[in-house]
Amino acid sequence: MGKIDPTILKSIVFKYLGCRRREVLVGPNVGVDAAILNVNSSLVIFKIDPITGAYRHQGKLAVNIVSNDIACMGGKPVAITITLLLPENSTANMVEEIMREADEAARKLGISIVGGHTEVVTGMNRPPIVVTSAIGVPVKPGKIYHPRMVKPGDAILMTKTAAIEGTYIIFEEFKDILERELERDLIEEIKSFADKTTVIKEAEILAENELVHAMHDPTDGGLLEGLYEFAEAANLDFIVYEDRIKIAKSTLKLARKFNIDPLKLISSGVLLAAIPPNKIDLALNTLKDIGIEASIIGFFKEKGHGRLVKRRNGRLEYVDKPVVDELWRILMKKHF
C-alpha cells in the first residue's frame, strides 16, 4: 500500500515520458514536488495528487495537499482541477460534502477551481477517491527552489509537529472510540489539525525572503520518508535527531494506543526546509513572527555519511530505503 518503490519509478515509469520539450525545466524525479514549465517566458508550476488514505474530509485535504507541492517549489497556487471517482452507492450529499469542503479550502487559500471530472466507478467498494491537479506561479518572479540546490551543512528545518495528517485521519476513523477515551483538550488539538495540513503560509514567506535552498513536504511514509525523498532528490545524506522532532501530545497518545511510529505516519502540514547555516536564526524568527512553530532537527551531509536518525535512546537508525506508512496497516485492519 502507498507509494510504489522508487526503483520502479526510475527503472520503468520514468522511461516513458513522452516527447522531450524545451519548455520543461523540471520534470519528474523522486523527492521533487512538482514540474516546472517555461511557457512564453513565464514559469508555471504543475502538480497532481490523489487522496486515498483519508475516508473523510477528502475535499479539504485534496486542496491543501496538492497546493503544498506547488508551495514547496517556491510557488503560489493559482488554480486546481478536481476529479471525483465515486462508488456505486454514492449519493448527491456525498458529492456536495466533498465539493463544499474543497470550495472552502480553495477560497481560504485564494485558489480557483477551474475544472475536473466526476465518474461513478463500477465495482468500487470504498469511499470516493479525490484527485486534484494544480498550477501555480513563483512567489518571486523567475525564482524557483529545487532539491539540487541543497548544500552539505544546510540545516534541516521542520515546521509544526510530526504526523499531523495521520493523527487527524486516525481520529476520524476511530472517532466513536477515541472521543470516549481521549481528554477533551487532546480532542480539540486533533480537530485543529485539519486546518494545519497546508504549508503555504510558511513556504511562501521563506521563499519571499530567500531563506531556503529548497523545501519538501513529507506525506505518505511520514517524516522519515519525506527526509529520504528530500535526500534522494538532493543526492545527499543527513543526520536528524529524534529528540529535536516535535510531536503533539495527541499524536503520542494515538501512537501508543495503536503501536505506531509517529515518524512514519503521514505528515502533510509539515514543511521540511534546507536552511543555509547563516540564515537559521532569521528563518526561525521569521516563522515565529507569523505564528508558525519550527525547529532545527538535523543537517544535510555529503554522500557517504549515511541517512541517519538518532533515536532518543541513542540508537542510530538508517533511513536508506522507502518507508511504508503506518496508516495503511491501521486502515487495512479496519476495512479489509
Tab-separated table of C-alpha atoms in Angstrom:
chain	number	residue	atom	x	y	z
A	1	MET	CA	0.000	0.000	0.000
A	2	GLY	CA	1.115	3.589	-0.531
A	3	LYS	CA	3.703	4.884	-2.980
A	4	ILE	CA	5.407	2.396	-5.274
A	5	ASP	CA	9.100	1.695	-4.808
A	6	PRO	CA	11.368	4.445	-6.215
A	7	THR	CA	13.369	1.823	-8.115
A	8	ILE	CA	10.237	1.025	-10.138
A	9	LEU	CA	9.678	4.723	-10.771
A	10	LYS	CA	13.244	5.132	-12.004
A	11	SER	CA	13.545	1.900	-13.992
A	12	ILE	CA	10.068	1.760	-15.538
A	13	VAL	CA	7.837	4.814	-15.074
A	14	PHE	CA	10.466	7.434	-15.865
A	15	LYS	CA	11.383	5.645	-19.114
A	16	TYR	CA	8.041	6.601	-20.624
A	17	LEU	CA	7.764	10.373	-20.503
A	18	GLY	CA	6.616	11.220	-23.984
A	19	CYS	CA	8.225	13.949	-26.041
A	20	ARG	CA	11.071	15.955	-24.540
A	21	ARG	CA	10.104	19.603	-24.888
A	22	ARG	CA	12.291	22.594	-24.218
A	23	GLU	CA	9.520	24.185	-22.141
A	24	VAL	CA	10.019	21.522	-19.434
A	25	LEU	CA	12.591	22.873	-16.980
A	26	VAL	CA	11.947	20.408	-14.147
A	27	GLY	CA	10.421	17.007	-14.822
A	28	PRO	CA	9.604	14.034	-12.600
A	29	ASN	CA	12.030	12.678	-10.025
A	30	VAL	CA	11.880	11.102	-6.576
A	31	GLY	CA	11.503	13.840	-3.966
A	32	VAL	CA	10.760	16.609	-6.466
A	33	ASP	CA	7.374	18.035	-5.546
A	34	ALA	CA	6.211	19.466	-8.874
A	35	ALA	CA	7.068	20.069	-12.513
A	36	ILE	CA	8.159	23.480	-13.761
A	37	LEU	CA	7.483	24.723	-17.278
A	38	ASN	CA	8.675	27.806	-19.120
A	39	VAL	CA	5.651	28.954	-21.120
A	40	ASN	CA	6.183	32.069	-23.228
A	41	SER	CA	8.992	33.213	-20.894
A	42	SER	CA	6.826	32.736	-17.786
A	43	LEU	CA	7.376	29.984	-15.216
A	44	VAL	CA	4.430	27.716	-14.432
A	45	ILE	CA	4.450	25.068	-11.686
A	46	PHE	CA	2.281	21.964	-12.113
A	47	LYS	CA	1.315	19.095	-9.789
A	48	ILE	CA	-1.252	16.300	-9.404
A	49	ASP	CA	-2.103	14.432	-6.177
A	50	PRO	CA	-4.672	11.837	-5.038
A	51	ILE	CA	-6.368	11.473	-1.669
A	52	THR	CA	-6.614	7.743	-0.994
A	53	GLY	CA	-5.869	7.225	2.714
A	54	ALA	CA	-8.494	9.597	4.104
A	55	TYR	CA	-12.080	8.379	4.146
A	56	ARG	CA	-13.467	11.674	5.456
A	57	HIS	CA	-12.858	15.363	4.682
A	58	GLN	CA	-11.281	14.494	1.327
A	59	GLY	CA	-12.285	17.844	-0.181
A	60	LYS	CA	-10.275	19.952	2.242
A	61	LEU	CA	-7.285	17.612	2.208
A	62	ALA	CA	-7.281	17.396	-1.593
A	63	VAL	CA	-6.942	21.167	-1.985
A	64	ASN	CA	-4.379	21.611	0.772
A	65	ILE	CA	-2.097	18.756	-0.181
A	66	VAL	CA	-1.758	19.445	-3.902
A	67	SER	CA	-1.198	23.128	-3.100
A	68	ASN	CA	1.606	22.229	-0.695
A	69	ASP	CA	3.651	20.769	-3.535
A	70	ILE	CA	3.351	23.988	-5.524
A	71	ALA	CA	4.460	25.985	-2.483
A	72	CYS	CA	7.491	23.752	-1.887
A	73	MET	CA	8.877	24.728	-5.290
A	74	GLY	CA	8.647	28.386	-4.332
A	75	GLY	CA	5.253	28.836	-5.932
A	76	LYS	CA	1.850	30.286	-5.198
A	77	PRO	CA	-1.044	28.015	-6.254
A	78	VAL	CA	-3.463	29.736	-8.617
A	79	ALA	CA	-5.942	27.144	-9.867
A	80	ILE	CA	-6.868	23.493	-9.425
A	81	THR	CA	-8.988	20.847	-11.122
A	82	ILE	CA	-10.765	18.118	-9.166
A	83	THR	CA	-11.553	14.565	-10.266
A	84	LEU	CA	-14.072	12.596	-8.184
A	85	LEU	CA	-14.076	8.806	-8.563
A	86	LEU	CA	-17.221	7.641	-6.795
A	87	PRO	CA	-18.509	4.254	-5.590
A	88	GLU	CA	-21.747	2.864	-6.986
A	89	ASN	CA	-23.582	3.639	-3.748
A	90	SER	CA	-22.538	7.296	-3.743
A	91	THR	CA	-25.130	9.994	-3.117
A	92	ALA	CA	-25.587	13.618	-4.088
A	93	ASN	CA	-24.947	14.554	-0.451
A	94	MET	CA	-21.576	12.799	-0.593
A	95	VAL	CA	-20.562	14.784	-3.675
A	96	GLU	CA	-21.791	18.034	-2.150
A	97	GLU	CA	-19.839	17.486	1.067
A	98	ILE	CA	-16.575	16.930	-0.818
A	99	MET	CA	-17.082	19.915	-3.091
A	100	ARG	CA	-18.235	22.211	-0.273
A	101	GLU	CA	-15.077	21.433	1.692
A	102	ALA	CA	-12.910	21.878	-1.407
A	103	ASP	CA	-14.580	25.224	-2.112
A	104	GLU	CA	-13.993	26.443	1.455
A	105	ALA	CA	-10.344	25.367	1.413
A	106	ALA	CA	-9.736	26.918	-2.009
A	107	ARG	CA	-11.320	30.231	-1.004
A	108	LYS	CA	-9.182	30.338	2.128
A	109	LEU	CA	-6.036	29.912	0.014
A	110	GLY	CA	-7.124	32.214	-2.821
A	111	ILE	CA	-7.318	29.384	-5.368
A	112	SER	CA	-9.814	28.981	-8.234
A	113	ILE	CA	-11.360	25.605	-9.061
A	114	VAL	CA	-11.353	25.638	-12.860
A	115	GLY	CA	-12.489	22.180	-13.918
A	116	GLY	CA	-12.284	18.459	-13.340
A	117	HIS	CA	-14.196	15.232	-13.847
A	118	THR	CA	-16.792	13.167	-11.978
A	119	GLU	CA	-17.388	9.461	-12.500
A	120	VAL	CA	-19.165	6.569	-10.784
A	121	VAL	CA	-16.847	3.540	-10.968
A	122	THR	CA	-18.320	0.063	-11.374
A	123	GLY	CA	-17.172	-2.327	-8.656
A	124	MET	CA	-15.656	0.380	-6.464
A	125	ASN	CA	-16.410	-0.619	-2.870
A	126	ARG	CA	-14.597	2.069	-0.937
A	127	PRO	CA	-15.153	5.771	-0.201
A	128	PRO	CA	-14.528	8.292	-3.007
A	129	ILE	CA	-11.059	8.928	-4.372
A	130	VAL	CA	-10.334	12.604	-4.991
A	131	VAL	CA	-7.558	13.577	-7.402
A	132	THR	CA	-6.508	17.202	-7.737
A	133	SER	CA	-4.154	18.894	-10.157
A	134	ALA	CA	-2.810	22.375	-9.514
A	135	ILE	CA	-0.936	25.099	-11.322
A	136	GLY	CA	0.935	27.957	-9.744
A	137	VAL	CA	3.424	30.725	-10.359
A	138	PRO	CA	6.609	31.646	-8.487
A	139	VAL	CA	6.179	33.759	-5.354
A	140	LYS	CA	9.130	35.811	-6.610
A	141	PRO	CA	9.060	36.174	-10.408
A	142	GLY	CA	11.610	33.876	-12.019
A	143	LYS	CA	12.703	32.318	-8.698
A	144	ILE	CA	12.151	28.611	-8.023
A	145	TYR	CA	13.548	26.147	-5.483
A	146	HIS	CA	14.798	22.648	-6.291
A	147	PRO	CA	16.332	19.973	-4.026
A	148	ARG	CA	19.538	20.025	-6.090
A	149	MET	CA	20.130	23.498	-4.617
A	150	VAL	CA	20.643	21.941	-1.163
A	151	LYS	CA	24.225	22.019	0.113
A	152	PRO	CA	26.038	19.838	2.676
A	153	GLY	CA	25.848	21.609	6.027
A	154	ASP	CA	22.397	23.060	5.384
A	155	ALA	CA	20.199	22.797	8.457
A	156	ILE	CA	17.002	20.752	8.210
A	157	LEU	CA	14.155	22.894	9.497
A	158	MET	CA	10.813	21.308	10.358
A	159	THR	CA	7.595	23.234	10.964
A	160	LYS	CA	4.731	22.262	13.289
A	161	THR	CA	4.605	18.706	14.676
A	162	ALA	CA	5.083	15.281	13.101
A	163	ALA	CA	2.174	13.203	11.789
A	164	ILE	CA	-0.417	15.999	11.660
A	165	GLU	CA	-2.498	14.470	8.882
A	166	GLY	CA	-2.114	10.902	10.126
A	167	THR	CA	-3.274	11.828	13.617
A	168	TYR	CA	-6.343	13.546	12.188
A	169	ILE	CA	-7.215	10.653	9.854
A	170	ILE	CA	-6.873	8.028	12.600
A	171	PHE	CA	-9.059	10.080	14.929
A	172	GLU	CA	-11.767	10.397	12.277
A	173	GLU	CA	-11.593	6.667	11.546
A	174	PHE	CA	-11.968	5.679	15.204
A	175	LYS	CA	-13.910	8.696	16.452
A	176	ASP	CA	-16.538	6.720	18.372
A	177	ILE	CA	-13.868	5.043	20.493
A	178	LEU	CA	-11.418	7.928	20.789
A	179	GLU	CA	-13.997	10.533	21.798
A	180	ARG	CA	-14.700	8.386	24.850
A	181	GLU	CA	-11.054	7.679	25.672
A	182	LEU	CA	-9.211	10.941	24.982
A	183	GLU	CA	-9.152	14.022	27.173
A	184	ARG	CA	-11.132	16.982	25.815
A	185	ASP	CA	-8.013	19.109	25.219
A	186	LEU	CA	-6.455	16.348	23.093
A	187	ILE	CA	-9.626	16.009	21.028
A	188	GLU	CA	-9.660	19.753	20.371
A	189	GLU	CA	-5.973	19.617	19.432
A	190	ILE	CA	-6.628	16.876	16.881
A	191	LYS	CA	-9.628	18.696	15.412
A	192	SER	CA	-7.408	21.739	14.839
A	193	PHE	CA	-5.068	19.629	12.693
A	194	ALA	CA	-7.463	19.666	9.718
A	195	ASP	CA	-6.635	23.339	9.156
A	196	LYS	CA	-2.914	22.748	9.664
A	197	THR	CA	-2.437	20.440	6.685
A	198	THR	CA	-1.325	23.340	4.483
A	199	VAL	CA	2.268	24.626	4.358
A	200	ILE	CA	1.589	27.529	2.013
A	201	LYS	CA	1.945	30.256	4.650
A	202	GLU	CA	5.390	29.182	5.836
A	203	ALA	CA	6.675	28.122	2.424
A	204	GLU	CA	5.715	31.443	0.860
A	205	ILE	CA	7.406	33.587	3.498
A	206	LEU	CA	10.602	31.509	3.367
A	207	ALA	CA	10.603	31.788	-0.428
A	208	GLU	CA	9.806	35.516	-0.458
A	209	ASN	CA	12.711	36.235	1.885
A	210	GLU	CA	15.069	33.764	0.151
A	211	LEU	CA	15.802	31.969	3.424
A	212	VAL	CA	15.939	28.454	1.953
A	213	HIS	CA	17.833	26.422	-0.602
A	214	ALA	CA	14.895	24.022	-1.081
A	215	MET	CA	11.722	22.709	0.570
A	216	HIS	CA	9.769	19.442	0.709
A	217	ASP	CA	6.539	18.296	2.361
A	218	PRO	CA	6.517	14.820	3.914
A	219	THR	CA	3.300	12.991	3.063
A	220	ASP	CA	2.871	9.212	2.689
A	221	GLY	CA	5.529	7.478	4.809
A	222	GLY	CA	5.734	10.344	7.242
A	223	LEU	CA	8.669	12.458	8.284
A	224	LEU	CA	11.254	9.734	7.662
A	225	GLU	CA	10.017	9.085	4.128
A	226	GLY	CA	9.995	12.838	3.499
A	227	LEU	CA	13.616	13.062	4.614
A	228	TYR	CA	14.527	10.081	2.433
A	229	GLU	CA	12.868	11.661	-0.619
A	230	PHE	CA	14.458	15.053	0.060
A	231	ALA	CA	17.908	13.470	0.325
A	232	GLU	CA	17.350	11.366	-2.806
A	233	ALA	CA	16.439	14.433	-4.834
A	234	ALA	CA	19.364	16.419	-3.387
A	235	ASN	CA	21.790	13.477	-3.811
A	236	LEU	CA	22.936	13.964	-0.211
A	237	ASP	CA	22.822	12.217	3.167
A	238	PHE	CA	21.605	13.561	6.525
A	239	ILE	CA	21.557	13.193	10.276
A	240	VAL	CA	18.419	14.053	12.254
A	241	TYR	CA	17.770	13.766	15.974
A	242	GLU	CA	14.510	12.326	17.260
A	243	ASP	CA	14.660	14.391	20.451
A	244	ARG	CA	14.531	17.576	18.351
A	245	ILE	CA	11.417	16.487	16.452
A	246	LYS	CA	8.252	17.972	17.918
A	247	ILE	CA	5.343	15.572	18.354
A	248	ALA	CA	1.963	16.679	19.702
A	249	LYS	CA	0.601	15.069	22.874
A	250	SER	CA	-2.420	13.793	20.973
A	251	THR	CA	-0.176	12.159	18.359
A	252	LEU	CA	1.880	10.443	21.060
A	253	LYS	CA	-1.311	9.179	22.693
A	254	LEU	CA	-2.561	7.637	19.446
A	255	ALA	CA	0.897	6.261	18.671
A	256	ARG	CA	0.922	4.368	21.957
A	257	LYS	CA	-2.650	3.127	21.558
A	258	PHE	CA	-2.155	1.833	18.004
A	259	ASN	CA	1.513	0.849	18.435
A	260	ILE	CA	2.800	3.043	15.619
A	261	ASP	CA	5.911	5.128	14.999
A	262	PRO	CA	4.790	8.771	14.572
A	263	LEU	CA	7.845	9.447	12.405
A	264	LYS	CA	6.405	7.000	9.855
A	265	LEU	CA	2.873	8.407	9.844
A	266	ILE	CA	1.588	10.614	7.010
A	267	SER	CA	2.624	14.186	7.784
A	268	SER	CA	1.012	16.638	5.371
A	269	GLY	CA	1.141	20.042	7.041
A	270	VAL	CA	4.785	19.690	7.999
A	271	LEU	CA	7.341	21.579	5.931
A	272	LEU	CA	10.945	20.439	5.635
A	273	ALA	CA	13.328	23.179	4.538
A	274	ALA	CA	17.052	23.239	3.820
A	275	ILE	CA	18.346	26.402	5.501
A	276	PRO	CA	21.815	27.886	4.894
A	277	PRO	CA	23.743	27.980	8.208
A	278	ASN	CA	23.949	31.780	8.209
A	279	LYS	CA	20.155	32.109	7.881
A	280	ILE	CA	18.984	29.686	10.592
A	281	ASP	CA	18.106	32.288	13.232
A	282	LEU	CA	16.438	34.583	10.713
A	283	ALA	CA	14.354	31.717	9.314
A	284	LEU	CA	13.206	30.609	12.775
A	285	ASN	CA	12.360	34.159	13.839
A	286	THR	CA	10.558	34.905	10.575
A	287	LEU	CA	8.348	31.855	11.053
A	288	LYS	CA	7.765	32.693	14.714
A	289	ASP	CA	6.580	36.163	13.711
A	290	ILE	CA	3.761	34.635	11.631
A	291	GLY	CA	2.807	32.114	14.311
A	292	ILE	CA	4.491	29.030	12.845
A	293	GLU	CA	6.464	26.872	15.268
A	294	ALA	CA	9.657	25.444	13.822
A	295	SER	CA	12.773	23.624	14.933
A	296	ILE	CA	16.114	22.521	13.528
A	297	ILE	CA	16.086	18.724	13.579
A	298	GLY	CA	19.367	17.938	11.827
A	299	PHE	CA	21.696	18.654	8.927
A	300	PHE	CA	22.391	17.545	5.379
A	301	LYS	CA	25.691	15.726	4.842
A	302	GLU	CA	27.894	14.744	1.909
A	303	LYS	CA	27.093	11.392	0.318
A	304	GLY	CA	28.780	8.585	2.198
A	305	HIS	CA	27.837	9.691	5.710
A	306	GLY	CA	24.585	7.723	5.614
A	307	ARG	CA	20.983	8.814	6.045
A	308	LEU	CA	20.519	8.546	9.770
A	309	VAL	CA	18.067	9.292	12.551
A	310	LYS	CA	19.425	9.227	16.081
A	311	ARG	CA	16.655	7.853	18.270
A	312	ARG	CA	16.021	9.102	21.801
A	313	ASN	CA	17.751	6.041	23.235
A	314	GLY	CA	20.919	6.876	21.296
A	315	ARG	CA	20.454	4.190	18.646
A	316	LEU	CA	21.343	5.188	15.085
A	317	GLU	CA	18.773	4.066	12.520
A	318	TYR	CA	19.454	4.118	8.790
A	319	VAL	CA	16.802	5.624	6.530
A	320	ASP	CA	18.203	4.049	3.395
A	321	LYS	CA	15.024	2.775	1.761
A	322	PRO	CA	11.432	3.944	1.272
A	323	VAL	CA	9.228	3.967	4.379
A	324	VAL	CA	5.830	2.249	4.416
A	325	ASP	CA	3.274	4.479	6.110
A	326	GLU	CA	1.870	3.239	9.415
A	327	LEU	CA	-1.580	4.463	8.377
A	328	TRP	CA	-2.023	1.711	5.807
A	329	ARG	CA	-1.556	-1.015	8.412
A	330	ILE	CA	-4.275	0.507	10.576
A	331	LEU	CA	-6.716	1.065	7.705
A	332	MET	CA	-6.153	-2.436	6.329
A	333	LYS	CA	-7.042	-3.946	9.698
A	334	LYS	CA	-10.226	-1.896	9.942
A	335	HIS	CA	-11.570	-2.026	6.396
A	336	PHE	CA	-10.182	-5.250	4.970
